[in-house]
Coordinates of N, CA, C and O in Angstrom, one line a residue:
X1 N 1.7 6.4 6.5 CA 1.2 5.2 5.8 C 2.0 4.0 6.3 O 3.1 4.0 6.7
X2 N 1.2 3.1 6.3 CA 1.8 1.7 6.8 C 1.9 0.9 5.6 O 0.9 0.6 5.1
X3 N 3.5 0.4 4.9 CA 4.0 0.5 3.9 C 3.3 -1.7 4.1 O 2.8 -2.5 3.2
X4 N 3.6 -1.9 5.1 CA 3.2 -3.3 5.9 C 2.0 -3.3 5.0 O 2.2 -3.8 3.8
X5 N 1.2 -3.0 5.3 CA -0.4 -3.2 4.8 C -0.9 -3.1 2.9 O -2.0 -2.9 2.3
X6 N 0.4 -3.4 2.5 CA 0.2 -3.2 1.2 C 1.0 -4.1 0.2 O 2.3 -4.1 0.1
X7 N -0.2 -5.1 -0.5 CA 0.7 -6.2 -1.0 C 1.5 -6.4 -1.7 O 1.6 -5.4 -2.4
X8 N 2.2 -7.2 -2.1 CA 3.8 -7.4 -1.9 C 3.9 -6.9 -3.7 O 4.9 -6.3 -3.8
X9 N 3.2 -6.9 -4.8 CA 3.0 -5.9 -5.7 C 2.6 -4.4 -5.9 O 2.8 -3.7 -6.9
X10 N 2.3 -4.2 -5.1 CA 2.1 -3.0 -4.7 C 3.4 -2.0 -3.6 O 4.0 -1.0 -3.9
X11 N 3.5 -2.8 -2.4 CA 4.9 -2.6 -2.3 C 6.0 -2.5 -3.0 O 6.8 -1.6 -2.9
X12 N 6.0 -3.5 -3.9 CA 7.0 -3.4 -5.1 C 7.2 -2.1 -5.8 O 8.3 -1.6 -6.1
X13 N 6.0 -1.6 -5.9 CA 5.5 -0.5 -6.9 C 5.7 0.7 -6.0 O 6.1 1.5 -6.8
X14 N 5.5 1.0 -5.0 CA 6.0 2.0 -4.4 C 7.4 2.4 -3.8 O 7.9 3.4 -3.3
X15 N 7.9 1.1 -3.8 CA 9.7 1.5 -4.0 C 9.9 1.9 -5.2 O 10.5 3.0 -5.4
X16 N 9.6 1.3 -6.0 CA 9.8 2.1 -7.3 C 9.7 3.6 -7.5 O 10.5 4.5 -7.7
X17 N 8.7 3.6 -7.4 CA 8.2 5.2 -7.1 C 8.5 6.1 -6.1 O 8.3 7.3 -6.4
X18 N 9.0 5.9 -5.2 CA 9.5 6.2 -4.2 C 10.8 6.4 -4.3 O 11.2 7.3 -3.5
X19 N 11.8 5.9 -5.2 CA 13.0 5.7 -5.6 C 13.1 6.6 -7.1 O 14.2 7.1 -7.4
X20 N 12.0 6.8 -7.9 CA 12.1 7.6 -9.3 C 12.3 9.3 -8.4 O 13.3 10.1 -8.7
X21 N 11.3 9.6 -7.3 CA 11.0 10.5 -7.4 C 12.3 11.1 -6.5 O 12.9 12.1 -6.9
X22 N 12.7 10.4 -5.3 CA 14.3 10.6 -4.6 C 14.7 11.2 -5.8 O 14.7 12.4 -5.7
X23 N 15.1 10.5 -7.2 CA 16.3 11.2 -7.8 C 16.1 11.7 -8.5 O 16.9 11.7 -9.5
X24 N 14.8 12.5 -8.7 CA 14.5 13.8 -9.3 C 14.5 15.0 -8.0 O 14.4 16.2 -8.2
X25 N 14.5 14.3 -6.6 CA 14.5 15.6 -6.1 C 15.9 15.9 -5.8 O 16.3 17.0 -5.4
X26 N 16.7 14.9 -6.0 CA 18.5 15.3 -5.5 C 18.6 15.5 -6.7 O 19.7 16.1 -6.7
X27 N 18.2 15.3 -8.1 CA 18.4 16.1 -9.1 C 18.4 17.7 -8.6 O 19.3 18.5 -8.4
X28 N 17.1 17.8 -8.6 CA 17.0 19.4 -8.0 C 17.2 19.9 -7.0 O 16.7 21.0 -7.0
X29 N 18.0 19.6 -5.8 CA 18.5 19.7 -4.7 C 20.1 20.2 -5.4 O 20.8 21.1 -5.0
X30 N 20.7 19.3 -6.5 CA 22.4 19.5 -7.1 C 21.8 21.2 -7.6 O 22.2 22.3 -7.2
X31 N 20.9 21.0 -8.6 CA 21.1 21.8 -9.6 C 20.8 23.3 -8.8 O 21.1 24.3 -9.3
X32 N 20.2 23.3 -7.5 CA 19.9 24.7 -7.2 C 20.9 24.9 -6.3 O 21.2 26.0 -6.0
X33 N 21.5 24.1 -6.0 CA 23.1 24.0 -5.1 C 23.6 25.1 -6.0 O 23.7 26.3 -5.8
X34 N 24.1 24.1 -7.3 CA 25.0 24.9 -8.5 C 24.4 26.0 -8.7 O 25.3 26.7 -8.8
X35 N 22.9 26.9 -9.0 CA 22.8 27.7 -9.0 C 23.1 28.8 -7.7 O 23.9 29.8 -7.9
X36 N 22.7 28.6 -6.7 CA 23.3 29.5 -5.6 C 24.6 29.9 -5.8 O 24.9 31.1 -5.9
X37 N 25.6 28.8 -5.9 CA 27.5 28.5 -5.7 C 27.4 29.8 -6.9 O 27.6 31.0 -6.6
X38 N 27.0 29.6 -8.1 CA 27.3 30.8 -9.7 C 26.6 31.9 -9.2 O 27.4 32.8 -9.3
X39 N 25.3 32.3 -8.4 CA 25.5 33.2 -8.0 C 26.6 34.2 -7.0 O 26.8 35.4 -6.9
X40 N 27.1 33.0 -6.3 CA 28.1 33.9 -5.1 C 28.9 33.6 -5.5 O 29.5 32.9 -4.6
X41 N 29.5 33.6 -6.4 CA 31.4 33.6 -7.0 C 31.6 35.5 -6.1 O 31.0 36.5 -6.1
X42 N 32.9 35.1 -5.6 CA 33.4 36.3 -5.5 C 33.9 37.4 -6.3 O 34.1 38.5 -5.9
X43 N 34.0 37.0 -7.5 CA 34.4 37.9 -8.4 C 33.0 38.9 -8.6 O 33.0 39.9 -9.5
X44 N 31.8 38.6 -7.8 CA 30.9 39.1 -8.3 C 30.8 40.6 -6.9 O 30.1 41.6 -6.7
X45 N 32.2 39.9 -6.1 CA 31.7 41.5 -5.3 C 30.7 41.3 -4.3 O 30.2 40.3 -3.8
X46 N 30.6 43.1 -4.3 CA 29.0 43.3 -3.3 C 27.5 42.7 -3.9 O 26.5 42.4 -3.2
X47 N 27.8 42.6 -5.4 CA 26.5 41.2 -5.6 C 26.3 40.1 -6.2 O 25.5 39.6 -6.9
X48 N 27.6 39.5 -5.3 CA 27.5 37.8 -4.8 C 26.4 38.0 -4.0 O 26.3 39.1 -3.5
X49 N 25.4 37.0 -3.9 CA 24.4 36.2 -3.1 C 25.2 36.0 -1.8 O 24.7 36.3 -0.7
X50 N 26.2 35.6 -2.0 CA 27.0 35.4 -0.3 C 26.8 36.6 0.1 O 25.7 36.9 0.6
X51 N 27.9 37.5 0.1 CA 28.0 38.3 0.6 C 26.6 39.5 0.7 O 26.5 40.5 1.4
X52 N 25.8 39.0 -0.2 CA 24.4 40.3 -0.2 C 23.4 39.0 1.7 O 22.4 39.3 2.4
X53 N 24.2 38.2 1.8 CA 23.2 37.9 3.3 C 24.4 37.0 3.9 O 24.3 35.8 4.3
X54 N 25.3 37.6 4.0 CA 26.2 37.8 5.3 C 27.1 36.2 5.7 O 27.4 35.9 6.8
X55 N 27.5 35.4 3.9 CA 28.1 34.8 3.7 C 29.4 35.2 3.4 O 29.8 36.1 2.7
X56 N 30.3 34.1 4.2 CA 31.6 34.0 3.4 C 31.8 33.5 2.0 O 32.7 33.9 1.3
X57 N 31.1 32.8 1.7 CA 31.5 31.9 0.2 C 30.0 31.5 -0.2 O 29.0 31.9 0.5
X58 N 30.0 30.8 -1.2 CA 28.9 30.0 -1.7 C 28.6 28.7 -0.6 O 27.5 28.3 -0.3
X59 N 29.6 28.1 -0.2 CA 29.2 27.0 0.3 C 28.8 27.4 1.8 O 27.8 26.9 2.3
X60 N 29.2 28.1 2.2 CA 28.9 28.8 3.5 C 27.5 29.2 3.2 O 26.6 28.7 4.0
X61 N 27.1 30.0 2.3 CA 25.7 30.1 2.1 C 24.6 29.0 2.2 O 23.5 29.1 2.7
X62 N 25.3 27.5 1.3 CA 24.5 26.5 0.8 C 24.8 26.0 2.2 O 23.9 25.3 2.6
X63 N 25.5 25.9 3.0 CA 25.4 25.5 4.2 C 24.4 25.4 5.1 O 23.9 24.4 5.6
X64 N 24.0 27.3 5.4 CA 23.6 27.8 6.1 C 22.2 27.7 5.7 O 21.4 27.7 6.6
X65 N 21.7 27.6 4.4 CA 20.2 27.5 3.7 C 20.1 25.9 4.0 O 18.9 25.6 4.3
X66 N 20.7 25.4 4.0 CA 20.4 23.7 3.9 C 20.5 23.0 5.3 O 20.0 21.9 5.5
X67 N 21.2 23.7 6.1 CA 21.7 23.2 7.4 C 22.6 21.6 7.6 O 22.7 20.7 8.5
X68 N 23.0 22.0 6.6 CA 23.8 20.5 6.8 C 25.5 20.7 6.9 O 25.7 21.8 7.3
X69 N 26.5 20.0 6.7 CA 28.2 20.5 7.2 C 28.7 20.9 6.2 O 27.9 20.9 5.2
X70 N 29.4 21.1 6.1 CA 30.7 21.6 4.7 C 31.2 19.9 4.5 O 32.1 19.7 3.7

């Protein structure tokens, strides 16, 4: 989409929107983080999530699923 071609109310209106929805999805980007990490606590053993696909840790996992650095 050519954000250019859309007037300056409308533009307005789609940063907006564009900005609501960003932080409902890094809402849900934290919250499934923290769900993976509670799955692979080590106390959980051979069924930690890490260790059941060939992680060292939780973050190592969320690393590796997300592709981004520690």
């Amino acid at each position: 989409m050519s954000f250019s071609l859309l007037g300056e109310a409308d533009a307005m209106m789609v940063l907006g929107m564009v900005e609501d929805l960003g932080r409902r999805v890094d809402a849900a980007r934290v919250a499934s983080a923290a769900d993976i990490s509670v799955r692979s606590r080590r106390i959980l053993g051979h069924e930690s999530l890490a260790y059941k696909n060939g992680a060292s840790s939780g973050i190592d996992l969320i690393t590796r699923l997300t592709r981004v650095s520690s």
